[in-house]
CSV table of C-alpha atoms and ligand atoms in Angstrom, one decimal:
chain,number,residue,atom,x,y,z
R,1,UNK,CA,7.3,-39.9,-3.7
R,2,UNK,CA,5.6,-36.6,-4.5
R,3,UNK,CA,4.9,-35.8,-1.1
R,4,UNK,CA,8.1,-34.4,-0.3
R,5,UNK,CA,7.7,-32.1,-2.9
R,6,UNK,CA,6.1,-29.6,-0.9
R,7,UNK,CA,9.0,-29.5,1.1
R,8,UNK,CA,11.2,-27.9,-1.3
R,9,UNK,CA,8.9,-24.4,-0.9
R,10,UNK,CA,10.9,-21.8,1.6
R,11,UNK,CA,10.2,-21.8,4.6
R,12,UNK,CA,7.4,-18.7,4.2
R,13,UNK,CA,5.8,-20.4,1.8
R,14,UNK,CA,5.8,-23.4,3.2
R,15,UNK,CA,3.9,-22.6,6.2
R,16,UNK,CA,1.6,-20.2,3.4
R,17,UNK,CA,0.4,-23.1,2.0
R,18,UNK,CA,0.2,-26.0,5.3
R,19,UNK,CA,-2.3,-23.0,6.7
R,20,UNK,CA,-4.1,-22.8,3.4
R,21,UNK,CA,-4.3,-26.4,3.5
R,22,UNK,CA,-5.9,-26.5,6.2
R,23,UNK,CA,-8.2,-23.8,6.1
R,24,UNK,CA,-9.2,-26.0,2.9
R,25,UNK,CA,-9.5,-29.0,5.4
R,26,UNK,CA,-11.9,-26.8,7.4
R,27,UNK,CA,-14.1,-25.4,4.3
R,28,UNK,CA,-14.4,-29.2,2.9
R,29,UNK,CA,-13.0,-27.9,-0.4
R,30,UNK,CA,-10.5,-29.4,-2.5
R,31,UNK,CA,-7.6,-26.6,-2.8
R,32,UNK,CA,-4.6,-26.8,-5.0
R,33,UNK,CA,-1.3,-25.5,-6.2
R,34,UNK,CA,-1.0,-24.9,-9.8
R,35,UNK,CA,0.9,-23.6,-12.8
R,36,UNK,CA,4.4,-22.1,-12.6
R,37,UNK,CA,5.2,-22.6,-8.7
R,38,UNK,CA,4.5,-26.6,-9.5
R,39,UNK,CA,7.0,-26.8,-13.0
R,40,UNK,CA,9.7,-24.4,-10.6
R,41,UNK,CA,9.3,-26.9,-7.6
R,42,UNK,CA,10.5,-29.8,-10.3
R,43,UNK,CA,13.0,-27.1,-11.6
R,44,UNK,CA,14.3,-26.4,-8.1
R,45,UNK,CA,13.9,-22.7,-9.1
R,46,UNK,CA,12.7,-19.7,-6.7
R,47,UNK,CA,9.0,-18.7,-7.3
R,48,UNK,CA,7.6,-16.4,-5.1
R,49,UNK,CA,4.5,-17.0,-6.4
R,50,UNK,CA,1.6,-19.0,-5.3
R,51,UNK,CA,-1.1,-19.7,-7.5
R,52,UNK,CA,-4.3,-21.8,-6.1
R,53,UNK,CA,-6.9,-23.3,-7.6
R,54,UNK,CA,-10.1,-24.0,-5.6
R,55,UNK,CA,-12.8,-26.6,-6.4
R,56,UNK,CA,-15.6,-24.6,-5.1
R,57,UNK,CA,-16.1,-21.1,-4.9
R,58,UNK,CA,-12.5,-19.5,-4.7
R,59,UNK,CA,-13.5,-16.0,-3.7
R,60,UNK,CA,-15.9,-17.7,-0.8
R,61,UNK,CA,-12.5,-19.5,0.3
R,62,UNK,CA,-9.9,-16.6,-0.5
R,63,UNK,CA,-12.0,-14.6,1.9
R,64,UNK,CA,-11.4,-17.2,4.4
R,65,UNK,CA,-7.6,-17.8,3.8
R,66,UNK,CA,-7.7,-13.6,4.3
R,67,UNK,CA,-9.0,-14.0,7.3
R,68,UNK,CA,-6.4,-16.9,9.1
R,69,UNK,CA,-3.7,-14.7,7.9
R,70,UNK,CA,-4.9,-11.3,8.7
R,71,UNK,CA,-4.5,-10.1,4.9
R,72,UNK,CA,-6.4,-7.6,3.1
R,73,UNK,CA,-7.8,-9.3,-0.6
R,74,UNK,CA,-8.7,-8.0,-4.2
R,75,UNK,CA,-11.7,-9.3,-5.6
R,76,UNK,CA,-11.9,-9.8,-9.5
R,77,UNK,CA,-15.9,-11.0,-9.1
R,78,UNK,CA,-16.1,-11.0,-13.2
R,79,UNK,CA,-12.9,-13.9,-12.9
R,80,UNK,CA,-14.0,-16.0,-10.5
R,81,UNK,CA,-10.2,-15.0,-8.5
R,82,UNK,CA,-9.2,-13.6,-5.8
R,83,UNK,CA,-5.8,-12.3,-4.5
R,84,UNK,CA,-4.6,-12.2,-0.7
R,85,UNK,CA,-2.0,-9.6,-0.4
R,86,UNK,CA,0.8,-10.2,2.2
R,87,UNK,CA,2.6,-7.8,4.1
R,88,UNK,CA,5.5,-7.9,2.2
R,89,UNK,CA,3.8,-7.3,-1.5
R,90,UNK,CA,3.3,-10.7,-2.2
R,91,UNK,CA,0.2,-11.9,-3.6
R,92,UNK,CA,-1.5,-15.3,-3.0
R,93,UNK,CA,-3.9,-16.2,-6.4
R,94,UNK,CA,-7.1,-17.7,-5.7
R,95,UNK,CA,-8.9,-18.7,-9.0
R,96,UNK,CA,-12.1,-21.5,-9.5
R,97,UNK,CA,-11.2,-24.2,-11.0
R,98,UNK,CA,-13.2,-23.5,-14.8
R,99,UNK,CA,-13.3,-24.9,-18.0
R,100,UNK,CA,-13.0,-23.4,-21.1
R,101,UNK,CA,-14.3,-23.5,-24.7
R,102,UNK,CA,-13.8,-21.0,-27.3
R,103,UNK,CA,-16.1,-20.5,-29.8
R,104,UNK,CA,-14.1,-19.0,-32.2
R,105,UNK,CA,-10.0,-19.0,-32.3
R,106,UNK,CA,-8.9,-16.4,-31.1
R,107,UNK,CA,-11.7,-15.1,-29.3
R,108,UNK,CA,-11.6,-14.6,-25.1
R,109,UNK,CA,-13.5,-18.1,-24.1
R,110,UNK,CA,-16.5,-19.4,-22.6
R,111,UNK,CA,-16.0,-20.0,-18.8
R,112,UNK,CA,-17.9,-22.3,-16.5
R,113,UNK,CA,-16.8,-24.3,-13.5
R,114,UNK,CA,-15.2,-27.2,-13.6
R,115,UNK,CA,-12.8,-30.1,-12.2
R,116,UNK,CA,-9.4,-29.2,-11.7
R,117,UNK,CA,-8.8,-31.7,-14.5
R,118,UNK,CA,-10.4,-29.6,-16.5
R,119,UNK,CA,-9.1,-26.4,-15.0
R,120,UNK,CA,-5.3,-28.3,-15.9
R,121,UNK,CA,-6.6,-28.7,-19.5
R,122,UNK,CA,-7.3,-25.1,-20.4
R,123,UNK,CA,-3.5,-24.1,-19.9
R,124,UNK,CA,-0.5,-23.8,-22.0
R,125,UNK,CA,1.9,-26.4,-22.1
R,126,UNK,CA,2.0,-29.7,-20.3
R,127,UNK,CA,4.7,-28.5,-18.1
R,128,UNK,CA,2.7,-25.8,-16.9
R,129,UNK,CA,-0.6,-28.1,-16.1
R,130,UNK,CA,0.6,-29.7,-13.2
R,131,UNK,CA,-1.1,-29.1,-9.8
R,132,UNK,CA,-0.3,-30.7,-6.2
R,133,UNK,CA,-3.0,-31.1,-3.8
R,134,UNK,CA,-2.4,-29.5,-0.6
R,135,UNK,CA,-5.5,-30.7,1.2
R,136,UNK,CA,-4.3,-33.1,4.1
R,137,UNK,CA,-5.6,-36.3,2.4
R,138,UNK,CA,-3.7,-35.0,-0.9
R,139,UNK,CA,-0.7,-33.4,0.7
R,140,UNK,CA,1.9,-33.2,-2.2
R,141,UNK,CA,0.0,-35.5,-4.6
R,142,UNK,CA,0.8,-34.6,-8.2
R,143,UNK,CA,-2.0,-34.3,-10.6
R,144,UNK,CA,-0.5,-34.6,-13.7
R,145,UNK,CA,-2.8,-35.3,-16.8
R,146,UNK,CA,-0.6,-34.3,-19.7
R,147,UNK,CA,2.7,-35.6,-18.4
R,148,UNK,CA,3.6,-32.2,-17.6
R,149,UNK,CA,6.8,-33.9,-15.4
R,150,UNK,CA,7.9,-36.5,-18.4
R,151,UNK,CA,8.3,-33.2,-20.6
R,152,UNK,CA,10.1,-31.1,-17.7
R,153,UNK,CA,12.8,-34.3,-17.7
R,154,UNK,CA,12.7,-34.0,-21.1
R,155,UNK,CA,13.5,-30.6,-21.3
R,156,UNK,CA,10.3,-29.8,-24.0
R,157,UNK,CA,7.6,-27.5,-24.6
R,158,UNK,CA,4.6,-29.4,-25.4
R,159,UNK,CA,0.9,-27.7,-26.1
R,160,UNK,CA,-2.1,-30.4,-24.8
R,161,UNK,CA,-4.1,-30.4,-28.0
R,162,UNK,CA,-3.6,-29.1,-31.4
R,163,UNK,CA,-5.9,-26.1,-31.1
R,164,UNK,CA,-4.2,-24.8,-28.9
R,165,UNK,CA,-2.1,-22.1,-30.9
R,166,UNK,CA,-5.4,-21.8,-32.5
R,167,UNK,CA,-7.5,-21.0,-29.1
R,168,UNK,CA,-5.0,-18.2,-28.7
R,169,UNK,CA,-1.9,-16.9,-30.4
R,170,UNK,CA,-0.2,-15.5,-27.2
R,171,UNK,CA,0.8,-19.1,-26.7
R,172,UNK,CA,3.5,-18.8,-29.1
R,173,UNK,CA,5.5,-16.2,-27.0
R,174,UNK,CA,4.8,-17.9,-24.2
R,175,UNK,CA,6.6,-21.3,-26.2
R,176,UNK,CA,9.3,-19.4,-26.8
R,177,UNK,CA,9.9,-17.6,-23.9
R,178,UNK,CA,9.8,-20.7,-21.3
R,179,UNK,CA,11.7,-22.7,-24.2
R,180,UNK,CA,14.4,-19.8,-24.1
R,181,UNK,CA,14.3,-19.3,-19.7
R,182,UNK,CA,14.5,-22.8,-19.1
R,183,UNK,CA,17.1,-23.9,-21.8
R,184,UNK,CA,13.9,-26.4,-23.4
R,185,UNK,CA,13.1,-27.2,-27.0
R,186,UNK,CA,9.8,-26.7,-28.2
R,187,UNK,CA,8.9,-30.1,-29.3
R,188,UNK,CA,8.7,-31.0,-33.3
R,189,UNK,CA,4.9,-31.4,-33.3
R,190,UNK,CA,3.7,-28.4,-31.2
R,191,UNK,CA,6.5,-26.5,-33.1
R,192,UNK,CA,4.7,-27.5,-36.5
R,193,UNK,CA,1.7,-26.4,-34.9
R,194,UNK,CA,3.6,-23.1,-33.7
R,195,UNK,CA,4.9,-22.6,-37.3
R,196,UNK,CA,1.2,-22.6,-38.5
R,197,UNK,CA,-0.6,-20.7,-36.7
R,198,UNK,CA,2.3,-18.2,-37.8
R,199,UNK,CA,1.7,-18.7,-41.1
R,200,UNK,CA,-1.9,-18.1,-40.9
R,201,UNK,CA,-2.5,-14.1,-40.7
R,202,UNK,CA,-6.0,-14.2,-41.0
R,203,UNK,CA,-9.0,-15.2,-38.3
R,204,UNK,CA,-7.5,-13.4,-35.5
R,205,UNK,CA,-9.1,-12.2,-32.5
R,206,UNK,CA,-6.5,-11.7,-29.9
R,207,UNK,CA,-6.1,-8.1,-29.4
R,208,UNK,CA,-2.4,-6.4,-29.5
R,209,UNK,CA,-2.5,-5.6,-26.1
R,210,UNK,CA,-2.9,-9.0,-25.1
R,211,UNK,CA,0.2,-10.0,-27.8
R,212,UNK,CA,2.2,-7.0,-26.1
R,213,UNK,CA,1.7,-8.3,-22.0
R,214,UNK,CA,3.3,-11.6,-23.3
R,215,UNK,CA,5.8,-9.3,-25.3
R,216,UNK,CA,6.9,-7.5,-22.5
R,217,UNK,CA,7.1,-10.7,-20.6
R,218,UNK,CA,10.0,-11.7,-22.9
R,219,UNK,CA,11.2,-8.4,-22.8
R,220,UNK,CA,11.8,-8.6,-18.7
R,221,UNK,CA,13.3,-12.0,-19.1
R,222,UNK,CA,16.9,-12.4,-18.4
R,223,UNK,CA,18.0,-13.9,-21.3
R,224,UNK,CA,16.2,-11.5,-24.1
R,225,UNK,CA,18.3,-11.8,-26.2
R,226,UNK,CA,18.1,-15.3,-26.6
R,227,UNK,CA,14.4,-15.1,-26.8
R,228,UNK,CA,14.2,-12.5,-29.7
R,229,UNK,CA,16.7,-14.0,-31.4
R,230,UNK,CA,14.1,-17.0,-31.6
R,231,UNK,CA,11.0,-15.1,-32.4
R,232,UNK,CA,12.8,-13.3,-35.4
R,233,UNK,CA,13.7,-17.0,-36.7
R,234,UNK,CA,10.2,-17.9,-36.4
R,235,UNK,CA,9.1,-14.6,-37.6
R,236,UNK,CA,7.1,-14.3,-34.6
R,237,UNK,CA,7.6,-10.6,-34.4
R,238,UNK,CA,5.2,-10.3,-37.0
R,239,UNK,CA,2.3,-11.0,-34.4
R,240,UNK,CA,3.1,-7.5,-32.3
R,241,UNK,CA,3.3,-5.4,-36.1
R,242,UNK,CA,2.9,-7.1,-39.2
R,243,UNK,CA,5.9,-4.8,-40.4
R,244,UNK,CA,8.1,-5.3,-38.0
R,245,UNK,CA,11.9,-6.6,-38.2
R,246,UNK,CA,13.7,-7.0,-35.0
R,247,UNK,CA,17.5,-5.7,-35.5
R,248,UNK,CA,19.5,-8.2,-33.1
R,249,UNK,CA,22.8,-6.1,-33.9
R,250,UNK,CA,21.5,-3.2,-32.0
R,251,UNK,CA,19.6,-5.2,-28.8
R,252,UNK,CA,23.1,-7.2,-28.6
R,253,UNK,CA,24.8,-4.5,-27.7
R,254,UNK,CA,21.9,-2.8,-25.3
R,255,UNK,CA,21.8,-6.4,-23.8
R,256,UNK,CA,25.4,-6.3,-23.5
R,257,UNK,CA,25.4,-2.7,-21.2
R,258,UNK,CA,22.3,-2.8,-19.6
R,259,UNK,CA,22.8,-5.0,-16.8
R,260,UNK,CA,26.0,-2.8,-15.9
R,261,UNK,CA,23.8,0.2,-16.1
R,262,UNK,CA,21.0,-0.9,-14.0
R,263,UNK,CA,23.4,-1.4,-11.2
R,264,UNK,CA,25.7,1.9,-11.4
R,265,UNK,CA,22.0,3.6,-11.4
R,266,UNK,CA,20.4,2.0,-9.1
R,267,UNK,CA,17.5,1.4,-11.6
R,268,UNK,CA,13.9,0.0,-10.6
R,269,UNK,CA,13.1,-2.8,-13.3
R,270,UNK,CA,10.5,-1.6,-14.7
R,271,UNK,CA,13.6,-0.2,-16.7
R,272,UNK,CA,14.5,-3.5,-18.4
R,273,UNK,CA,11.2,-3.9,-20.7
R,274,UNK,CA,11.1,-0.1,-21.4
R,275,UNK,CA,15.2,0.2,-22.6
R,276,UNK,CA,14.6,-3.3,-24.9
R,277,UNK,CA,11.5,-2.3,-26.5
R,278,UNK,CA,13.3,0.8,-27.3
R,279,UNK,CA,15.8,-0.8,-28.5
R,280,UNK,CA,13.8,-2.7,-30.7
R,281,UNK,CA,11.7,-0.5,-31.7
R,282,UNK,CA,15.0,1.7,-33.0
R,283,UNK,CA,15.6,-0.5,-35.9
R,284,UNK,CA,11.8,-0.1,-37.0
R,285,UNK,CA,10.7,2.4,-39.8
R,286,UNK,CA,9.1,5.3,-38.4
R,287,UNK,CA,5.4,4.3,-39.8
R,288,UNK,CA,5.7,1.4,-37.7
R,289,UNK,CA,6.9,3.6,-34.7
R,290,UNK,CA,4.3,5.6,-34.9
R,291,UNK,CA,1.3,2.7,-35.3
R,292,UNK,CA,2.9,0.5,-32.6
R,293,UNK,CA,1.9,2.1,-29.7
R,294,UNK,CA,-1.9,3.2,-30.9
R,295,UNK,CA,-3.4,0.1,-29.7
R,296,UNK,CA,-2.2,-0.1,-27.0
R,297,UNK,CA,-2.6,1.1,-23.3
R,298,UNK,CA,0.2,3.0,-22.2
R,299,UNK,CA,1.0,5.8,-20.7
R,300,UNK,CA,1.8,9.4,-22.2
R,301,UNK,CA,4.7,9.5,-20.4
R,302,UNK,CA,6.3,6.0,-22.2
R,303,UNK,CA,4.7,7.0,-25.7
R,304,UNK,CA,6.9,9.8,-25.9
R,305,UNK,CA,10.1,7.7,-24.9
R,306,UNK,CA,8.9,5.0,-27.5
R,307,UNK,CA,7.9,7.6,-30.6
R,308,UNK,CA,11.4,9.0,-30.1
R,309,UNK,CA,13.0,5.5,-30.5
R,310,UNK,CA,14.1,6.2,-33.9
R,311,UNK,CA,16.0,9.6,-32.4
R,312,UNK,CA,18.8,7.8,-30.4
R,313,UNK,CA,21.7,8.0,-32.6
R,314,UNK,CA,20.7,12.1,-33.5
R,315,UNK,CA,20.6,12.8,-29.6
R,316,UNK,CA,23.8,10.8,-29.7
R,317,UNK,CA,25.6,12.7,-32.3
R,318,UNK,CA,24.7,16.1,-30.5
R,319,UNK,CA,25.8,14.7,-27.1
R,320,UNK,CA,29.4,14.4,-29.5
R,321,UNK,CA,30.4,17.8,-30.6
R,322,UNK,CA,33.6,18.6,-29.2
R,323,UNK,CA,32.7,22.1,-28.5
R,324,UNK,CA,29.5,21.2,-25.7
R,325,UNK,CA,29.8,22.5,-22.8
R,326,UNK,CA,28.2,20.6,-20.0
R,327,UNK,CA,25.1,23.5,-20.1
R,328,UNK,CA,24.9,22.2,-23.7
R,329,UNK,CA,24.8,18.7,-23.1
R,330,UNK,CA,22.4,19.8,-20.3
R,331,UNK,CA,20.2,21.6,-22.9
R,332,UNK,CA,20.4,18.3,-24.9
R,333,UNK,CA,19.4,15.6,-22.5
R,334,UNK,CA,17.0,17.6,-20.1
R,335,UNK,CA,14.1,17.3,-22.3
R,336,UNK,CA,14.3,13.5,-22.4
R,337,UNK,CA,12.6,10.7,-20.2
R,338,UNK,CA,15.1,9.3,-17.1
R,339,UNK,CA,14.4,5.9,-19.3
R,340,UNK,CA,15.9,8.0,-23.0
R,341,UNK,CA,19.0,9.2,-20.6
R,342,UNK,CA,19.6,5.6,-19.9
R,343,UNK,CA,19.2,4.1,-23.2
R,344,UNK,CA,21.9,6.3,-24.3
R,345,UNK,CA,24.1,5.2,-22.1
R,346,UNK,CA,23.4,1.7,-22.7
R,347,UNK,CA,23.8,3.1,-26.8
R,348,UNK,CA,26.8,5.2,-26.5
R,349,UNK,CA,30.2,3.9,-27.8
R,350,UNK,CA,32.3,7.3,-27.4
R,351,UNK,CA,34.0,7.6,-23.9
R,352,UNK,CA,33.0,11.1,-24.0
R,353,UNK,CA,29.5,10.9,-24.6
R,354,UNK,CA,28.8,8.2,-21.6
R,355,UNK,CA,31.4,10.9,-19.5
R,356,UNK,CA,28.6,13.7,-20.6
R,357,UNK,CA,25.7,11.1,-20.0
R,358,UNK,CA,27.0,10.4,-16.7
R,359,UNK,CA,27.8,14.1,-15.7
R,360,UNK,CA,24.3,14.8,-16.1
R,361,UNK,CA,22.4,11.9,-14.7
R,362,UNK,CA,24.7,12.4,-11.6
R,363,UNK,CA,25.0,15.9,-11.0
R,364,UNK,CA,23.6,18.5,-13.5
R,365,UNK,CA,20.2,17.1,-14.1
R,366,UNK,CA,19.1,18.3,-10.5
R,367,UNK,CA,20.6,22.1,-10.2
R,368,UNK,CA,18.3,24.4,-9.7
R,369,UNK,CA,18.5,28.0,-9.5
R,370,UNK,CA,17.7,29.7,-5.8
R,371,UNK,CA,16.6,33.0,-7.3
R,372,UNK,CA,13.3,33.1,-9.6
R,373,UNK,CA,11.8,35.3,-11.7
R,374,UNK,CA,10.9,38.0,-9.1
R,375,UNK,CA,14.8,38.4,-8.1
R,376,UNK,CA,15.2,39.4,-11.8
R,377,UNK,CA,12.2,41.1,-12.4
R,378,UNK,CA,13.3,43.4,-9.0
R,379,UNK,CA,16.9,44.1,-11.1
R,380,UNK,CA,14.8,45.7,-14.1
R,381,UNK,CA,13.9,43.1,-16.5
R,382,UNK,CA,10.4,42.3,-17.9
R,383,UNK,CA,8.7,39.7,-19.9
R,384,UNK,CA,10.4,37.2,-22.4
R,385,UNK,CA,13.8,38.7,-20.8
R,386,UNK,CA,13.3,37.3,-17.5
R,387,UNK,CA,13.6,33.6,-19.1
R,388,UNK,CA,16.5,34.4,-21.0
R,389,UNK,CA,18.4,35.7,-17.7
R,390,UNK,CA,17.0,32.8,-15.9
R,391,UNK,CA,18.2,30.6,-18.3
R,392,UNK,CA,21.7,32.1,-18.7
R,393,UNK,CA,22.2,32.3,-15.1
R,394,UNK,CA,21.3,28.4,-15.1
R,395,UNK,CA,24.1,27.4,-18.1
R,396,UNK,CA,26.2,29.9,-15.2
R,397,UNK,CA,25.9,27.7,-12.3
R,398,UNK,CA,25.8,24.3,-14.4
R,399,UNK,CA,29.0,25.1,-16.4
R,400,UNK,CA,31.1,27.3,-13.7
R,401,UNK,CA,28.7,26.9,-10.5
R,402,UNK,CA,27.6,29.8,-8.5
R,403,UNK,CA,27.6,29.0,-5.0
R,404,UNK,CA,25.4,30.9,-3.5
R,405,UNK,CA,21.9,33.1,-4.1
R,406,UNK,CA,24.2,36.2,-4.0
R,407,UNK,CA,26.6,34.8,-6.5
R,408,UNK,CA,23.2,34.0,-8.8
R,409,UNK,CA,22.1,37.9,-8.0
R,410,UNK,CA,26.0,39.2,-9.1
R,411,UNK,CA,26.0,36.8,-12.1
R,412,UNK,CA,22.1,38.6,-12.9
R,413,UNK,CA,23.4,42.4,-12.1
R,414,UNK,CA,26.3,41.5,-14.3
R,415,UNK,CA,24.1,40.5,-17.2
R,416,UNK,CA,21.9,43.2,-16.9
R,417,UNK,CA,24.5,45.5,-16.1
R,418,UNK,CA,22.8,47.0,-13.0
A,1,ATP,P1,6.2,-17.1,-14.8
A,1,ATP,O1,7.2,-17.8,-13.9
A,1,ATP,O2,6.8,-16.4,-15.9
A,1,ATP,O3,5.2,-16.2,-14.0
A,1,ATP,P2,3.9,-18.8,-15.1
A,1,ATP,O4,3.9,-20.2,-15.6
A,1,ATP,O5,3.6,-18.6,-13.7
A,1,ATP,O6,5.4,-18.3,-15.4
A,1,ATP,P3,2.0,-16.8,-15.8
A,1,ATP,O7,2.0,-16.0,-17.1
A,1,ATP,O8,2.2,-16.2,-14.5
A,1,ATP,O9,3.1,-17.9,-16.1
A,1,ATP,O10,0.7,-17.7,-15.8
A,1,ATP,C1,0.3,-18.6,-14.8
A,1,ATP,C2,-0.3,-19.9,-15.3
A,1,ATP,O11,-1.5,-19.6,-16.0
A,1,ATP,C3,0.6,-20.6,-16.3
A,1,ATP,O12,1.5,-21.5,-15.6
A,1,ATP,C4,-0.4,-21.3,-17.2
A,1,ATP,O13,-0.8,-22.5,-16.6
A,1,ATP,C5,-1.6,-20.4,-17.2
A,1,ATP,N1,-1.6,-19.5,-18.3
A,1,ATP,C6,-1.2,-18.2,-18.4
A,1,ATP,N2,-1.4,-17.7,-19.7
A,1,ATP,C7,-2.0,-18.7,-20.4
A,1,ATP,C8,-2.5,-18.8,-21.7
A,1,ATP,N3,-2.4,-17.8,-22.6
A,1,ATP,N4,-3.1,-19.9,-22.1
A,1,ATP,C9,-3.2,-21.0,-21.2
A,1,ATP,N5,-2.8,-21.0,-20.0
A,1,ATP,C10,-2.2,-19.9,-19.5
A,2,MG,MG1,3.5,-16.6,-12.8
């Protein structure tokens, strides 16, 4: 029955994977398609993404599938994987089928090669260990050791062995954030086992950053909400910052703007994880503000956006005073991140600020002068003065608009009364 299942790829992918098949054929290795694209296929959901898993040398065979489609690849030698990137961004996964063992929980695990039985047993959830063939003896053929499809019908979240939260405490946002996408339960036992390895603070190796990738993972989910809603009943929040306490008042209503935002603004997505970790890292006390981020790899650029969390309702009630002019709100907002600007808006509850917010993010945030400091400096004024007139001149054209570089110059002889 399963051999139809294939079928149910687009058309692209489709004909990806028939020509990877083949090239399989032709290498005389046993290639297969694993992980999330399988679960989806059951789902009927989209998923761009095709994840292989070669019994043999996968970089050896990635370099060959490269080759029949005329694609550049990325070699991770250390991992065993290998990644074909498409023409249009897409990236095929290549990894070697391994098995795993940890020696301590926690800890990043022994690797050596293995069956794709064994490969299915280092994952997840049984949902996600699910891999057809796509050689042309195995077209389609499910391999399914965990009853990965039984739980799918069943609508649960089921971890293959009890370790498992134990081998690495990521897993538990993962639970909850397929449980939460999909609409699943995590089922009684593994939740037990879930709730355990919560309750256990001690013994852990896994490394923030590797808590904060499945973090943001939740946080560019659709349904957020729903998903921190469930991590605050398990406490699971506690994994990212021990003092951490997620305020679902004030994500509610940034979940309730944002997707109206994004499209007035056009916004690239990486917006979506940066406004909801703002947004839960507003509710936090500032000492946890400030140790958040230390650990982990980000840029300068979002450190500043996330250490001024705490600062949205202040910028807020400045954007508020009745007497701003638009220079003012100007002087306000132009010192923020694009991503702070937005975050207001998706804050704001006052028509007036989200008119001032708008103003800016549409029109004043780009004018520019077309004098500089030499056309003043020519009209008589020196050092820290030349700023000030530059500046003034700016509030000028923001707040009444000077058209033209002569009405700048007036607007400068005026001030300096020249
Ligand atoms: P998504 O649709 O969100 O990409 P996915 O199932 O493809 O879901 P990924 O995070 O892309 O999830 O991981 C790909 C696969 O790798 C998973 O299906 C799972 O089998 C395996 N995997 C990822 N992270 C882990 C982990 N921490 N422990 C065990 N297996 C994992
Ligand atoms: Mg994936």
């Amino acid at each position: 029955m399963n051999s139809r299942i294939l079928q149910q790829l687009s058309q692209d992918s489709y004909t990806l994977v028939r020509r990877i098949g083949e090239a399989a054929d032709d290498q005389g290795v046993s290639v297969y398609l694993v992980g999330g694209v399988v679960r989806d296929l059951f789902l009927k959901r989209d998923n761009l993404d095709l994840d292989f898993v070669v019994e043999g040398n996968a970089i050896i065979f990635a370099r060959k599938a490269a080759g029949i489609l005329k694609a550049p690849i990325k070699v991770y030698k250390d991992f065993g994987t290998a990644a074909v990137v498409l023409n249009d961004g897409r990236a095929l996964d290549f990894a070697t089928a391994r098995a795993e063992t940890y020696a301590a929980p926690g800890c990043l695990p022994q690797v050596r090669r293995g069956s794709i039985h064994e490969d299915l047993f280092r994952r997840d959830f049984t949902v996600n260990a699910m891999a057809l063939g796509i050689n042309h003896s195995r077209w389609g053929q499910l391999v399914d050791p965990f009853d990965g499809l039984k739980d799918l019908r069943a609508k649960t979240i089921r971890v293959l062995h009890q370790r498992s939260f134990d081998d690495d405490a990521t897993r538990i946002l993962r639970a909850i954030r397929f449980e939460q996408r999909f609409g699943f339960r995590i089922k009684p036992q593994t939740l037990k086992l879930l709730k355990r390895r919560l309750a256990r603070r001690t013994g852990d190796h896994v490394s923030a950053q590797r808590f904060f990738n499945e973090f943001r993972k939740i946080l560019m989910e659709e349904k957020v909400l729903p998903a921190l809603k469930r991590m605050k009943q398990l406490r699971a929040e506690k994994l990212l910052h021990p003092g951490f306490v997620l305020d679902l008042k004030i994500l509610k209503t940034v979940q309730s703007r944002f997707d109206a935002v994004k499209k007035k603004y056009d916004l690239s997505n990486d917006y979506r994880w940066k406004i909801f970790l703002t947004a839960v890292l507003e509710g936090q006390a500032d000492r946890v503000i400030a140790e958040f981020p230390r650990s982990l790899s980000l840029t300068a650029h979002d450190c500043k956006i996330f250490a001024q969390a705490n600062s949205a309702i202040d910028f807020l009630s400045r954007l508020c005073k009745n007497s701003l002019s638009p220079s003012g709100v100007y002087g306000v907002l132009k010192p923020l991140a694009p991503e702070q600007c937005i975050y207001l808006l998706c804050r704001a509850s006052r028509a007036q600020a989200l008119r001032r917010l708008d103003r800016f993010l549409k029109k004043d945030q780009f004018v520019v002068l077309a004098i500089d400091g030499n056309d003043v400096k020519v009209l008589g004024a020196t050092g820290a003065k030349i700023g000030e007139v530059l500046k003034e001149t700016l509030d000028r054209k923001i707040d009444t608009g000077l058209k033209s570089k002569s009405q700048e110059i007036s607007f400068v002889r005026g001030l300096l009364n020249v």
